[in-house]
Amino acid sequence: MAFEQTPAERREVTVRRAPKYVPFLILGALVGAAVAAAVAYGLPGDESFERGSVFGFFLVMFGAGGAVLGAVVALLLDRRSVKRQKRAIVEAVPDSEPDDGTQP
């Protein structure tokens, strides 16, 4: 049972390196948490507030701000990758065995 050789299909595609957004968001939030810890525990504070509650307040503020800054950096890198994209021609390669629907 021989199968026919069909001519390979060629298409033009764009190739670029795009950043993954989640690592930038996580890194920004971690940097924000480190800044929150430095502000809450490193600076002299008011005696009427516990340092843990001050840290929690600053953690929310600086963590969210760091995540936003990480997203902005990822967007800027993504825009830069659009400018550096390249075009390539790809060719479909047929399988060596036809797919007849049976599994080994």
CSV table of C-alpha atoms in Angstrom, one decimal, residues 32-70:
chain,number,residue,atom,x,y,z
A,32,GLY,CA,8.5,44.9,45.3
A,33,ALA,CA,8.3,42.5,48.3
A,34,ALA,CA,12.1,43.1,49.0
A,35,VAL,CA,11.6,46.8,48.9
A,36,ALA,CA,8.6,46.5,51.2
A,37,ALA,CA,10.7,44.5,53.7
A,38,ALA,CA,13.4,47.1,53.5
A,39,VAL,CA,11.0,50.0,54.1
A,40,ALA,CA,9.1,48.3,56.9
A,41,TYR,CA,12.0,46.8,58.9
A,42,GLY,CA,14.9,49.1,57.9
A,43,LEU,CA,13.4,52.5,58.6
A,44,PRO,CA,12.3,53.8,62.0
A,45,GLY,CA,8.6,53.7,62.3
A,46,ASP,CA,5.8,54.8,64.5
A,47,GLU,CA,5.4,52.9,67.8
A,48,SER,CA,1.6,52.7,67.4
A,49,PHE,CA,1.9,50.3,64.4
A,50,GLU,CA,3.4,46.8,64.5
A,51,ARG,CA,6.1,46.2,62.0
A,52,GLY,CA,4.3,43.1,60.6
A,53,SER,CA,1.2,45.1,59.8
A,54,VAL,CA,3.3,47.9,58.2
A,55,PHE,CA,5.1,45.2,56.2
A,56,GLY,CA,1.8,43.8,55.0
A,57,PHE,CA,0.5,47.2,53.9
A,58,PHE,CA,3.7,47.9,52.0
A,59,LEU,CA,3.8,44.4,50.6
A,60,VAL,CA,0.5,45.0,48.9
A,61,MET,CA,1.5,48.4,47.5
A,62,PHE,CA,5.1,47.6,46.4
A,63,GLY,CA,4.2,44.1,45.3
A,64,ALA,CA,1.5,45.4,42.9
A,65,GLY,CA,3.7,48.2,41.8
A,66,GLY,CA,6.6,45.9,41.1
A,67,ALA,CA,4.3,43.6,39.1
A,68,VAL,CA,3.1,46.5,37.0
A,69,LEU,CA,6.7,47.6,36.4
A,70,GLY,CA,7.6,44.1,35.4
